[in-house]
PDB file of C-alpha atoms in Angstrom:
ATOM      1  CA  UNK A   1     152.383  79.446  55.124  1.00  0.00           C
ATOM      2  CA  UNK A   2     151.498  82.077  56.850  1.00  0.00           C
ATOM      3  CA  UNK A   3     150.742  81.602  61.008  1.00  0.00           C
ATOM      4  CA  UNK A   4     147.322  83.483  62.087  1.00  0.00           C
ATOM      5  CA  UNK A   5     146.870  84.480  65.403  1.00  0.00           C
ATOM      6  CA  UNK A   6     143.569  83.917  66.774  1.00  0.00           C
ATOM      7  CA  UNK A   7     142.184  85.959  69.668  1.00  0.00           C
ATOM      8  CA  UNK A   8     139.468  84.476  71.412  1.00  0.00           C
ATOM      9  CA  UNK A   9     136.298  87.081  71.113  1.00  0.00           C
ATOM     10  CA  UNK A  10     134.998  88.337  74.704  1.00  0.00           C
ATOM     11  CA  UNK A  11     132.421  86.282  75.478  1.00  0.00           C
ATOM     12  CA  UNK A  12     129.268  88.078  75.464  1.00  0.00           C
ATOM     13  CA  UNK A  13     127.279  88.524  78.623  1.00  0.00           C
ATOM     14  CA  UNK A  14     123.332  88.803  78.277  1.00  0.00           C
ATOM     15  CA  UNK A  15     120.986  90.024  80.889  1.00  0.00           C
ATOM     16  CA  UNK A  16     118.957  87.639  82.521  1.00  0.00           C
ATOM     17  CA  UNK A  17     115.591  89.596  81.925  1.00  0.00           C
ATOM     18  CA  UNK A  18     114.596  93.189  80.545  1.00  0.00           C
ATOM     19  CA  UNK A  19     111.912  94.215  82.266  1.00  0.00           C
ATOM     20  CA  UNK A  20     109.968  97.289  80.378  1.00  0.00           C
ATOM     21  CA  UNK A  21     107.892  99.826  82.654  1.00  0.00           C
ATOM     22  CA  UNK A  22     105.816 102.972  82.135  1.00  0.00           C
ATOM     23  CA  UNK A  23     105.830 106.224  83.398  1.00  0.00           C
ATOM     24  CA  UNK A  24     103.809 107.103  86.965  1.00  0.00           C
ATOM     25  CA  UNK A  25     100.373 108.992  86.149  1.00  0.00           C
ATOM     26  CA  UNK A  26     101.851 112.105  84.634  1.00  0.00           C
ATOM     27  CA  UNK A  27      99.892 115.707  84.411  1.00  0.00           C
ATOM     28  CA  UNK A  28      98.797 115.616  80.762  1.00  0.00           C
ATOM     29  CA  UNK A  29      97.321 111.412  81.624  1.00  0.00           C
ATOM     30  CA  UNK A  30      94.990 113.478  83.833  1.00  0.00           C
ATOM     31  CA  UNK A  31      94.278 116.696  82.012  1.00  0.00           C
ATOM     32  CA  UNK A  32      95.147 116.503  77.780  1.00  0.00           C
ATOM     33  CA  UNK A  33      95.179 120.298  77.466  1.00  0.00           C
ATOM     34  CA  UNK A  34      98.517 119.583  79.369  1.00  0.00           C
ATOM     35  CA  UNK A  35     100.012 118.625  75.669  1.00  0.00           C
ATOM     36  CA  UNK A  36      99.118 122.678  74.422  1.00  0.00           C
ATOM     37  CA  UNK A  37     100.976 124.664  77.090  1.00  0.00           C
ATOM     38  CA  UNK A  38     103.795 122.136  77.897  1.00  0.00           C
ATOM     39  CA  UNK A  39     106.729 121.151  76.074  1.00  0.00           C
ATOM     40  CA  UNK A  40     106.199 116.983  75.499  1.00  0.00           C
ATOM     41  CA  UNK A  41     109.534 116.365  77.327  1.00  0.00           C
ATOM     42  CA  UNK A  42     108.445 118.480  80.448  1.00  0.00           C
ATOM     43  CA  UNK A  43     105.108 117.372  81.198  1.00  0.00           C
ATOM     44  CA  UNK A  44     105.966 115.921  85.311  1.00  0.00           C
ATOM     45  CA  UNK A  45     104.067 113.651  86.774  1.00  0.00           C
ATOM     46  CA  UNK A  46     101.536 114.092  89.391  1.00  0.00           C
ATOM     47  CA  UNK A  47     101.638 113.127  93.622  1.00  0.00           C
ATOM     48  CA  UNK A  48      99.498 109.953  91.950  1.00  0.00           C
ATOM     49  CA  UNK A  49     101.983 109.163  89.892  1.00  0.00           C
ATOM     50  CA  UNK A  50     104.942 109.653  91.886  1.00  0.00           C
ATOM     51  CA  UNK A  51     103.364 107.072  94.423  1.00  0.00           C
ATOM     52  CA  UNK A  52     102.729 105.058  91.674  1.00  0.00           C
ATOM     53  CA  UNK A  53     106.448 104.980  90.467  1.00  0.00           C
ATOM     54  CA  UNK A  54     107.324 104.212  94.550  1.00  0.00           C
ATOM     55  CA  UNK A  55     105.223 101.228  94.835  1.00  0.00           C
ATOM     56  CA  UNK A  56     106.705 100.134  91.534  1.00  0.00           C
ATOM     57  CA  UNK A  57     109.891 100.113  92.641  1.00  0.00           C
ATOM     58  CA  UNK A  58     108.902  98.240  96.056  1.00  0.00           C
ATOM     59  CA  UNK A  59     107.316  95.360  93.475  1.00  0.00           C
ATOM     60  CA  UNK A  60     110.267  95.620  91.185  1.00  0.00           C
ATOM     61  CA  UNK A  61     112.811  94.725  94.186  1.00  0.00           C
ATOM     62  CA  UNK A  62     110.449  92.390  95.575  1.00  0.00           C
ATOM     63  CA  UNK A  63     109.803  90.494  92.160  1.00  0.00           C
ATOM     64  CA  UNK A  64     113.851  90.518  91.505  1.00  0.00           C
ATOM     65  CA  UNK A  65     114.741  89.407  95.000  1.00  0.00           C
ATOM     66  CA  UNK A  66     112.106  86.273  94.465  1.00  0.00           C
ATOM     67  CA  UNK A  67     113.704  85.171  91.395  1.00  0.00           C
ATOM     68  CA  UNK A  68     117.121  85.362  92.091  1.00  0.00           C
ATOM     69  CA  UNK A  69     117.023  84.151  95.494  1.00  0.00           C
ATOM     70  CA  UNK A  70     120.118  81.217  94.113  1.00  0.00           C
ATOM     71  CA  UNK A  71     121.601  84.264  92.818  1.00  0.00           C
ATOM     72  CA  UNK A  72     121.997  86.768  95.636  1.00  0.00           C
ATOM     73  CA  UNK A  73     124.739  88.701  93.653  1.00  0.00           C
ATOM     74  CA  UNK A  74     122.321  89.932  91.404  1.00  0.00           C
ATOM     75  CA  UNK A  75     122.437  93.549  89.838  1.00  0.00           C
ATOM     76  CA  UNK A  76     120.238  96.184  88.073  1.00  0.00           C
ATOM     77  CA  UNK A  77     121.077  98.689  84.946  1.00  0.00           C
ATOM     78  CA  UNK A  78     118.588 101.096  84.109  1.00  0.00           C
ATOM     79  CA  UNK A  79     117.632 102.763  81.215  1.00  0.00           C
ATOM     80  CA  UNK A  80     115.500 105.809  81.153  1.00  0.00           C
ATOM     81  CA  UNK A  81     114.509 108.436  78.330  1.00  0.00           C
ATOM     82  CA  UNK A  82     115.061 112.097  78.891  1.00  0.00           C
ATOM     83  CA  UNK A  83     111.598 113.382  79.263  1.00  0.00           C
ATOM     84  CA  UNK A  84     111.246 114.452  83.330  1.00  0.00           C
ATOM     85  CA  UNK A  85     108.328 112.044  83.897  1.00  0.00           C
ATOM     86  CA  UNK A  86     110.431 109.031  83.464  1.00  0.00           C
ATOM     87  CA  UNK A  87     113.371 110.610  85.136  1.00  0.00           C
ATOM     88  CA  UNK A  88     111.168 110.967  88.274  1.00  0.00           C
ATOM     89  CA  UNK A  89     109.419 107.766  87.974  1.00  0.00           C
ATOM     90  CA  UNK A  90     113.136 106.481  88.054  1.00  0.00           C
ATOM     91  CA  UNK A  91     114.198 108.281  91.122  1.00  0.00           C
ATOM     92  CA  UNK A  92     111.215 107.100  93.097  1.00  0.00           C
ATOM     93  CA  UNK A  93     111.951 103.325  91.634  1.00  0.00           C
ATOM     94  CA  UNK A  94     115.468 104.336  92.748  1.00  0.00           C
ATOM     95  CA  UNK A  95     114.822 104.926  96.154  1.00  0.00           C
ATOM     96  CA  UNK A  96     114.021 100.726  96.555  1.00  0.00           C
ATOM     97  CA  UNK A  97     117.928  99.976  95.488  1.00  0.00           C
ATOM     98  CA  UNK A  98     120.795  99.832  97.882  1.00  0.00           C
ATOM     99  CA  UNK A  99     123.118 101.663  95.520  1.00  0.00           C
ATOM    100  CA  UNK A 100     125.581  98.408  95.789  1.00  0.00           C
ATOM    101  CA  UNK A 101     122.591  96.889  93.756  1.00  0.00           C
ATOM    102  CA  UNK A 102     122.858  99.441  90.689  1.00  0.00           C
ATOM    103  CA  UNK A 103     125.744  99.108  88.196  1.00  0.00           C
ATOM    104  CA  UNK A 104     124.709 101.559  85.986  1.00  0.00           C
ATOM    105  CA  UNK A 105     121.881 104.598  85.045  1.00  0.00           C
ATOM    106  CA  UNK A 106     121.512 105.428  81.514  1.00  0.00           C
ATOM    107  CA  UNK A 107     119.677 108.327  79.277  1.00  0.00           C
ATOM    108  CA  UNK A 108     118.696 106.992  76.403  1.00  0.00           C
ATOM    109  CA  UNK A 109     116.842 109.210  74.049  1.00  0.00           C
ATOM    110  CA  UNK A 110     115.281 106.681  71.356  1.00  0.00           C
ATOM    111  CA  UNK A 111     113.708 105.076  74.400  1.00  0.00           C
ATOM    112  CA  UNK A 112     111.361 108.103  74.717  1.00  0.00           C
ATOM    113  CA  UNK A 113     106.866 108.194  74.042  1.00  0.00           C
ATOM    114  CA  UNK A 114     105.711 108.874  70.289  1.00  0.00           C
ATOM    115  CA  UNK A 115     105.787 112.694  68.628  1.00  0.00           C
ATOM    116  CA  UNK A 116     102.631 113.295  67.952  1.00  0.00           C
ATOM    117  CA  UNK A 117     103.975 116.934  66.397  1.00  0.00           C
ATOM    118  CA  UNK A 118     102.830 120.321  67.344  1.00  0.00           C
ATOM    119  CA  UNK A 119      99.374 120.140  69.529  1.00  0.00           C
ATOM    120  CA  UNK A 120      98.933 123.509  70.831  1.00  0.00           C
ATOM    121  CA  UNK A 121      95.639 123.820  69.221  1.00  0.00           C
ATOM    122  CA  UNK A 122      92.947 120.987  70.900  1.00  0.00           C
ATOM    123  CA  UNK A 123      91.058 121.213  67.880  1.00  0.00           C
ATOM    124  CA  UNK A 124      93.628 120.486  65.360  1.00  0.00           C
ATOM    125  CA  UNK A 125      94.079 117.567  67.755  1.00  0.00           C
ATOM    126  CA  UNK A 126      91.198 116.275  67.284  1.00  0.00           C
ATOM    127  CA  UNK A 127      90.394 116.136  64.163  1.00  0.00           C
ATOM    128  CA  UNK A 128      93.765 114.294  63.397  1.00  0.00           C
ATOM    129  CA  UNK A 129      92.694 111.603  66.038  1.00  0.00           C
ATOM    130  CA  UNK A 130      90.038 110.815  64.365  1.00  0.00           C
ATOM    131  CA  UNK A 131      91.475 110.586  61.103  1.00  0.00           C
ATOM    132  CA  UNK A 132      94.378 108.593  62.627  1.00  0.00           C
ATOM    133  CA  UNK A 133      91.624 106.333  63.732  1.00  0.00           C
ATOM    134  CA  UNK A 134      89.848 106.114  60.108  1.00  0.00           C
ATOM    135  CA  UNK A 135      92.784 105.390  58.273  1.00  0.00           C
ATOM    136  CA  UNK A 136      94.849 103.221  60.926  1.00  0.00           C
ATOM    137  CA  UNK A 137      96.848 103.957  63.884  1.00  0.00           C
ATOM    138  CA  UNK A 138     100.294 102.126  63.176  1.00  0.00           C
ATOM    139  CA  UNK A 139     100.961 103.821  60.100  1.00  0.00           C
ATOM    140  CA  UNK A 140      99.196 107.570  60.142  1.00  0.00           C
ATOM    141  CA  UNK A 141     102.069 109.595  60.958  1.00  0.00           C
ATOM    142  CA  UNK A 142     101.196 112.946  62.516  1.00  0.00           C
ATOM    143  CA  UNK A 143     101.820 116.020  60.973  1.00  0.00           C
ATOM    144  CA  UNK A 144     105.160 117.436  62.181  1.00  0.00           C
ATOM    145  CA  UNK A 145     105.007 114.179  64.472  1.00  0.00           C
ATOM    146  CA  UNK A 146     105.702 110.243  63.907  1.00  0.00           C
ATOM    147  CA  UNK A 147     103.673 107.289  63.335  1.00  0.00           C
ATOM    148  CA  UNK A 148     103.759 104.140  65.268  1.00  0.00           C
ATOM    149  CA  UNK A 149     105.764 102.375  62.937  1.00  0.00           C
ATOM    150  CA  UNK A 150     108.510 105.199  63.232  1.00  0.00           C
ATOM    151  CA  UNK A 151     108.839 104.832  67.009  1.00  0.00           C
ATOM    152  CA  UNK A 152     108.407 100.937  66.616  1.00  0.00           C
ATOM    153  CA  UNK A 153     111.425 101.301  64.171  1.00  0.00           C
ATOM    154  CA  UNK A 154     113.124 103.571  66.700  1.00  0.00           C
ATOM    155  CA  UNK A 155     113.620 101.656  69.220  1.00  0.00           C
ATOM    156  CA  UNK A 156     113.849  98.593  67.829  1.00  0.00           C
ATOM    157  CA  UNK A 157     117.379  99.991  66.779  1.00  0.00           C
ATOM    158  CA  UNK A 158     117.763 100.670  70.841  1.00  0.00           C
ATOM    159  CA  UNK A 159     117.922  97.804  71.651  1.00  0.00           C
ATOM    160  CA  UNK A 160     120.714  95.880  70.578  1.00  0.00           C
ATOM    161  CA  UNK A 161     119.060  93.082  68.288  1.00  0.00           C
ATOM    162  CA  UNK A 162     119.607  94.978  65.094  1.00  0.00           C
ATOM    163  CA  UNK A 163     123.185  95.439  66.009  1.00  0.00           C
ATOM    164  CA  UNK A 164     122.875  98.622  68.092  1.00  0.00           C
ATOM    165  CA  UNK A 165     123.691  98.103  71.391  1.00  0.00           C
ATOM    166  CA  UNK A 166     121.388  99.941  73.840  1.00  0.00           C
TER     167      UNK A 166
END
């Protein structure tokens, strides 16, 4: 009979908490013509929203420092999508972290907003909002674009529970 040799399996370490958070106010929240003369991954965000992505990272520390106060050892990885308004809401969250806090940064492109396709023309826009909104919003997909359920399907491969580590 033939002897197997068994290696134990690293044991698999799981975060204690993902914690999911939006972009600051970026330029095309404020003004949607932003969407016709910008590309979609270059749209910044605006002195609003850069605040807004400094006191989030003030909360974020101070709501991670309150729960693991038994655990002062604790440690952050971040995950970000390429488009520059979550790349600077990251810096400014940043900016709250000691960098002896922060094991890792990481770009992760299925993590990015919905394609809504090609809106350089407002009223073409428009008029497939509204029939996004007659027929239903999870399933229209946009011309040249995605629906819901194609970002929902997206990321749900990001993030590890299908098999896919993030």
């Amino acid at each position: 009979m033939q002897q197997q040799n068994w290696k134990s399996k690293p044991q698999l370490v799981l975060p204690k908490r993902i914690i999911l958070m939006r972009h600051g106010e970026s330029q095309a929240n404020i003004d949607i013509a932003t969407y016709s003369t910008t590309p979609h991954n270059k749209i910044p965000l605006t002195d609003v929203g850069l605040a807004q992505a400094h006191l989030a990272g003030a909360h974020l520390l101070r709501v991670i420092s309150d729960i693991d106060t038994n655990s002062p050892n604790w440690r952050v990885y971040f995950y970000v999508s390429p488009y520059e308004r979550t790349r600077s809401t990251l810096r400014q969250i940043g900016r709250s972290f000691s960098r002896t806090r922060v094991i890792g940064v990481r770009e992760e492109c299925r993590l990015r907003e919905q394609d809504f396709g090609n809106f350089q023309a407002q009223d073409r826009f428009k008029a497939i909002k509204e029939t996004k909104e007659k027929f239903g919003r999870f399933f229209f997909r946009n011309p040249e674009g995605e629906s819901a359920a194609d970002v929902y399907d997206r990321v749900s491969k990001s993030g590890g529970w299908h098999g896919s580590p993030i």
